[in-house]
Every structure is written in structure tokens, then in C-alpha cells.
Coordinates of C-alpha atoms in Angstrom, one line a residue:
X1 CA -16.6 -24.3 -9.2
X2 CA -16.4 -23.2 -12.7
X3 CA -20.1 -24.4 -13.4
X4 CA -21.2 -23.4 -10.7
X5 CA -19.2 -19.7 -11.5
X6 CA -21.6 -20.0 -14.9
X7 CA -24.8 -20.5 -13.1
X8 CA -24.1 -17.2 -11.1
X9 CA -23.2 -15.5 -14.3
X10 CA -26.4 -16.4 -15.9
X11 CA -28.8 -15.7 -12.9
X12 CA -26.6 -12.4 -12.6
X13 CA -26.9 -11.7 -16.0
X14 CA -30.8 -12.5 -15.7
X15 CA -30.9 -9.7 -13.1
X16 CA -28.7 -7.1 -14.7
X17 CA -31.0 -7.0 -17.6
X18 CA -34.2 -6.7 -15.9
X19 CA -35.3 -10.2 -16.8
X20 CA -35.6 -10.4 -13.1
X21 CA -36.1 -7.2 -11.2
X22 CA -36.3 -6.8 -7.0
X23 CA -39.0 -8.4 -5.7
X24 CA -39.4 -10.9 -8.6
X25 CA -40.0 -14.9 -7.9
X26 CA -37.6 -16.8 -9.8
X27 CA -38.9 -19.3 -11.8
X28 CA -39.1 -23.2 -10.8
X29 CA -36.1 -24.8 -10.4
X30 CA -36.5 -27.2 -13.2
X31 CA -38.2 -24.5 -15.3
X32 CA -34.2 -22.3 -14.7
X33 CA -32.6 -25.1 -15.0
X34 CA -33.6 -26.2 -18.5
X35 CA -33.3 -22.3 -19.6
X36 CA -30.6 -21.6 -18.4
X37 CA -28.7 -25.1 -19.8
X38 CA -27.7 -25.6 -16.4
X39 CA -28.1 -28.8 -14.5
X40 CA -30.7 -28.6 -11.0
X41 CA -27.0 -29.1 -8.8
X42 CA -25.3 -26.4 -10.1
X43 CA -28.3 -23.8 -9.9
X44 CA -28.8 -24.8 -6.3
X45 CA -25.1 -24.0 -5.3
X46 CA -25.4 -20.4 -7.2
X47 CA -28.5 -19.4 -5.7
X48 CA -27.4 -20.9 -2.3
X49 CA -24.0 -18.1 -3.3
X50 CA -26.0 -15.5 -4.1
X51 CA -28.4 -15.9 -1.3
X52 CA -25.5 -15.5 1.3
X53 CA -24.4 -12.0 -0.8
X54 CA -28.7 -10.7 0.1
X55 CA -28.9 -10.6 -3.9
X56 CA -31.4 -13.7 -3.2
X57 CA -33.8 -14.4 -0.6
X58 CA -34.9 -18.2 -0.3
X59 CA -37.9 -18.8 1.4
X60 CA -39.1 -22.1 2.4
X61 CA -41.9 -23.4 1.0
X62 CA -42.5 -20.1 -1.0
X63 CA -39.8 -19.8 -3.6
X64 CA -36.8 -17.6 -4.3
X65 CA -36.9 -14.5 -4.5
X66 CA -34.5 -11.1 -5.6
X67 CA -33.9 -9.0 -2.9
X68 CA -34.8 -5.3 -3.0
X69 CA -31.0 -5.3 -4.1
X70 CA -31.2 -2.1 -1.4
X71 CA -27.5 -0.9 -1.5
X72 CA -27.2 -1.5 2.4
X73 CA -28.3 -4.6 2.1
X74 CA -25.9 -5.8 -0.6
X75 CA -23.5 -4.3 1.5
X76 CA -23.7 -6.0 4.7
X77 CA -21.3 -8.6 2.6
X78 CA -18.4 -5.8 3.1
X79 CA -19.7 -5.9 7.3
X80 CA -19.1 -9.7 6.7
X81 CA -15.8 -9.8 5.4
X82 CA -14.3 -6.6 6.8
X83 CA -14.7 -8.6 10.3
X84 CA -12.0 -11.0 9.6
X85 CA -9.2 -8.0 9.0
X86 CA -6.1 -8.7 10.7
X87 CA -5.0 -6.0 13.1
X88 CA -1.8 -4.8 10.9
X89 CA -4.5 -3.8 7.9
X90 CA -5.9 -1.4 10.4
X91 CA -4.1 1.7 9.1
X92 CA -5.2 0.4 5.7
X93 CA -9.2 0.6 6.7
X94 CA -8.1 4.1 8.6
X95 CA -7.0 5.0 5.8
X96 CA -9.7 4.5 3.4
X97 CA -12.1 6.0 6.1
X98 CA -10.1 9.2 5.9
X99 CA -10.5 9.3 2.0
X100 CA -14.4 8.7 2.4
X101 CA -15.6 10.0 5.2
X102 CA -14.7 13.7 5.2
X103 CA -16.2 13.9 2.1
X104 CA -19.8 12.3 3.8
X105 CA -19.2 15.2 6.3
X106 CA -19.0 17.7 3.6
X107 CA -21.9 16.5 1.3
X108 CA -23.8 16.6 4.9
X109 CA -23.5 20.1 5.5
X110 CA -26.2 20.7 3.1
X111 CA -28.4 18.2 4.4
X112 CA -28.4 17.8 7.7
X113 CA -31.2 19.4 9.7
X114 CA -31.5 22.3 12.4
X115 CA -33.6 19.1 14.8
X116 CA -30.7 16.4 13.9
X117 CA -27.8 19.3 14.8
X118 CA -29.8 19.7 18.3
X119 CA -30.0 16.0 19.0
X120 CA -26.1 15.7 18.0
X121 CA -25.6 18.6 20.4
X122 CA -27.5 17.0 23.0
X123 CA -25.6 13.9 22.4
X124 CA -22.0 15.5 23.0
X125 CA -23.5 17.2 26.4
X126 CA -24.7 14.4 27.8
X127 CA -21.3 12.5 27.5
X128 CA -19.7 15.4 29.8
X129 CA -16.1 16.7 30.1
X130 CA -14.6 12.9 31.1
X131 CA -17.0 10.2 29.9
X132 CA -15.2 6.6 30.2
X133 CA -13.7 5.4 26.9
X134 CA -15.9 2.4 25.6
X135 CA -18.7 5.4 26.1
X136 CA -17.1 8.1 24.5
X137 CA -16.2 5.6 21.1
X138 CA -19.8 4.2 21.2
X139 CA -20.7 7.9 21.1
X140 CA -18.1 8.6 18.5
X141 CA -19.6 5.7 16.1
X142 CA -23.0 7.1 16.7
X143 CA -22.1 10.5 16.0
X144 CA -20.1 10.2 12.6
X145 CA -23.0 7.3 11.3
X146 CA -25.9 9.8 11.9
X147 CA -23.6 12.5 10.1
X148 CA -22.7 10.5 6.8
X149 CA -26.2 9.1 6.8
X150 CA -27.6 13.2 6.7
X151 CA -25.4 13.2 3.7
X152 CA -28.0 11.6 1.6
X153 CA -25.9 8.9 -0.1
X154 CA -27.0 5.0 1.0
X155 CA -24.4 3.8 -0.8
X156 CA -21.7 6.2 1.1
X157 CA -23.3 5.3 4.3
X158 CA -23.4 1.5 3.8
X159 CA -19.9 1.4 3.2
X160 CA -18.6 3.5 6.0
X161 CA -20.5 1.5 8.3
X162 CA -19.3 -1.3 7.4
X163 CA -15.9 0.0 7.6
X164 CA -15.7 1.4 11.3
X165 CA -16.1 -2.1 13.1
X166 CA -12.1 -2.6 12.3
X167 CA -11.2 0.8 14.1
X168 CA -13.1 0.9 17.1
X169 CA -10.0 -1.3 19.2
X170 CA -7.6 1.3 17.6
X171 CA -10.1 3.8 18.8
X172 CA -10.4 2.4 22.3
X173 CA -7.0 1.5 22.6
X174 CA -6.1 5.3 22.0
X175 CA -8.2 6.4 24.5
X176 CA -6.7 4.2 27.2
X177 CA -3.1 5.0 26.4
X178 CA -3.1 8.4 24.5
X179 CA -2.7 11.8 27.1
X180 CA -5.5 13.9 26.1
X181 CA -6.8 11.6 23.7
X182 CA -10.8 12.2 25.1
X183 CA -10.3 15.8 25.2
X184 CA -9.1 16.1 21.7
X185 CA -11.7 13.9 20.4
X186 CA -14.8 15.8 21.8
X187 CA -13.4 19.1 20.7
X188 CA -12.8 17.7 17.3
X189 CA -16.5 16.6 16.8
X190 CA -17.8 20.3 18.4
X191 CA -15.9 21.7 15.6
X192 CA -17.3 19.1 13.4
X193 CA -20.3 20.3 14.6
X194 CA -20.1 23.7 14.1
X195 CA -18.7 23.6 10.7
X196 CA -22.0 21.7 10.0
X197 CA -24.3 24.6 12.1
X198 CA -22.7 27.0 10.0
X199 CA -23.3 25.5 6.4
X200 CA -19.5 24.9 5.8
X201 CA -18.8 22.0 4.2
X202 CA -15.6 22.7 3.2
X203 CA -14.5 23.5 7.3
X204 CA -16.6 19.9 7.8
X205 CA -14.4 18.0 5.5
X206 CA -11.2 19.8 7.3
X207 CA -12.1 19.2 10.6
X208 CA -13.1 15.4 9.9
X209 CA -10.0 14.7 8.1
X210 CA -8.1 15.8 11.3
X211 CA -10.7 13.8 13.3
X212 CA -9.6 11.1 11.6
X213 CA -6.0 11.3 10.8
X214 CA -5.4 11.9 14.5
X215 CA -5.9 8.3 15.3
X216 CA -4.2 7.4 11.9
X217 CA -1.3 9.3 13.1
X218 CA -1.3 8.1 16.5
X219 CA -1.7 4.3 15.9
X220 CA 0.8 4.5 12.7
X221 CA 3.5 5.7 15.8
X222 CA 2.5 2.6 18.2
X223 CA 2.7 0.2 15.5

């Protein structure tokens, strides 16, 4: 492993420099190798690493590649790991949600568009006053991703959307067991809503913290 840690470091280091930018073939094999000081086993099993973290892209019979090193595709890693959380880190992942996402919600409100606002709008109509619960939390995912991505920050979105897959049982589960739960949660994305409609990102932020820290607070007290 520790060879093989060297060979990442090198090709990383290759990368960070600009030796290698996106989009750039690496070298032969034997060619990187013998640059490098790196035997033709140990390169294989770093690029074969860094291939599974989309910072290369092997294609057969062409060559490896860099990736466009496009923050959501680096990030998909997180999407990767995140999906083996255990259900007592939950609050944990809630938790760093709250931190980041209220601020997306904010940084949106001088983004978003008057045509995104309407299909959002359209969106929360079209669920009703009672929608089912897997419908209303596919809804709820759909509507907070096409909020923090109107923020403008890829990196911001990548992250958060790698980060919801670990609530949405918490989120569901509330729904089934929670008095009023629905209700709550499609007045607190009007107000979201409204806050946005009205330019104030500091009323976004508030009402998406609630948003958020009511399930927080309501799965904390199950627990």
C-alpha cells in the first residue's frame, strides 16, 4: 500500500501542478513508469484508485485519461461513501445539512429566477393539501436540489446532494408517524418560497433552517 500510496502522490502531484490538466492523455504506461521511478504494478493500482475517485477515466483501447475534475463529478465519491452511513449517524448528516444548506437557500435568493420560482410553485400545487408521503419527500428532495443548485455554487450543490440520500428514511419515517408532519412541511417550503419571491435571503436562510431542524428535532426525540 505504501508504494502504491507514492504512485498516487506522484500522478496527484503531476495534476496539481498542471503537468497534466483535464482532458489530458497520460503518458504510456512504461513511459510514467520510468519517470515517475515507479514500477508498471504499482502505477496500475494508483490509476485503477484514482479512476474509481472520477480523477481518471480509463478507456480501453484508447488510453487514460484526467477527467474534467468537474466538482460534481469528483464528488459523486461522497454519494459513494455517504450510502454506507449507519442509521445512528443520521442526526450527524442532519446536522451538517442544517449548517450548509440554509446558507444555499440564502445565496439563492439572488439567483434564482422569476420562470424557476413559477415552476417551484407549480410544483407545490400540484402535490395538493394531502399528497402520500414517499410523494411529498420525492417532492421535498426535488424542491431543495433545484433551490441550492439556483445558488450558483457546484461545489455547494454537489455536496448537498450527495448528503440527502441518508435523510430521506428519517424524512419518510416522520411523515408516517409525526401528527401534522405533511402540513408543516409544505407550509415550510411556501415560506421558503416566498422568502425567495421576495429577494430575502436572510428570511430564506431562517425559514430553511426551521425546515430543517424540524426533522432534526423530531428524530433526535424518537431516537
Amino acid at each position: 500500500m505504501a508504494v502504491t500510496d507514492e504512485a498516487i502522490e506522484k500522478i496527484k502531484a503531476m495534476i496539481v501542478s498542471g503537468a497534466l490538466r483535464p482532458g489530458d492523455r497520460l503518458p504510456r504506461e512504461s513511459e510514467l513508469a520510468a519517470d515517475l521511478g515507479l514500477s508498471r504494478n504499482s502505477l496500475r493500482e494508483a490509476v485503477r484508485a484514482l479512476s474509481l475517485i472520477r480523477i481518471l477515466d480509463v478507456r480501453q483501447g484508447d488510453g487514460t485519461y484526467v477527467t474534467s475534475l468537474d466538482p460534481q463529478l469528483l464528488l459523486e465519491a461522497l454519494s459513494f461513501v455517504v450510502d454506507f452511513h449507519r442509521d445512528d449517524t443520521v442526526l450527524e448528516f442532519l446536522a451538517v445539512r442544517r449548517i450548509l444548506e440554509p446558507a444555499a437557500t440564502a445565496m439563492a435568493a439572488d439567483h434564482i429566477g422569476a420562470t424557476e420560482l413559477d415552476d417551484l410553485a407549480r410544483q407545490l400545487d400540484a402535490l395538493g393539501p394531502h399528497p402520500a408521503v414517499e410523494e411529498l419527500v420525492a417532492c421535498d428532495l426535488e424542491f431543495h436540489r433545484r433551490i441550492v443548485a439556483a445558488s450558483g455554487n457546484a461545489v455547494l450543490c454537489s455536496l448537498l446532494d450527495g448528503l440527502s440520500g441518508p435523510t430521506t428514511r428519517a424524512r419518510v419515517w416522520r411523515g408516517l408517524t409525526q401528527k401534522d408532519a405533511v402540513s408543516r412541511t409544505l407550509t415550510e417550503h411556501r415560506a421558503i418560497l416566498a422568502a425567495l419571491r421576495d429577494r430575502d435571503a436572510e428570511a430564506a436562510r431562517a425559514w430553511a433552517t426551521v425546515h430543517i431542524a424540524s426533522v432534526e428535532q423530531w428524530l433526535r426525540s424518537t431516537l
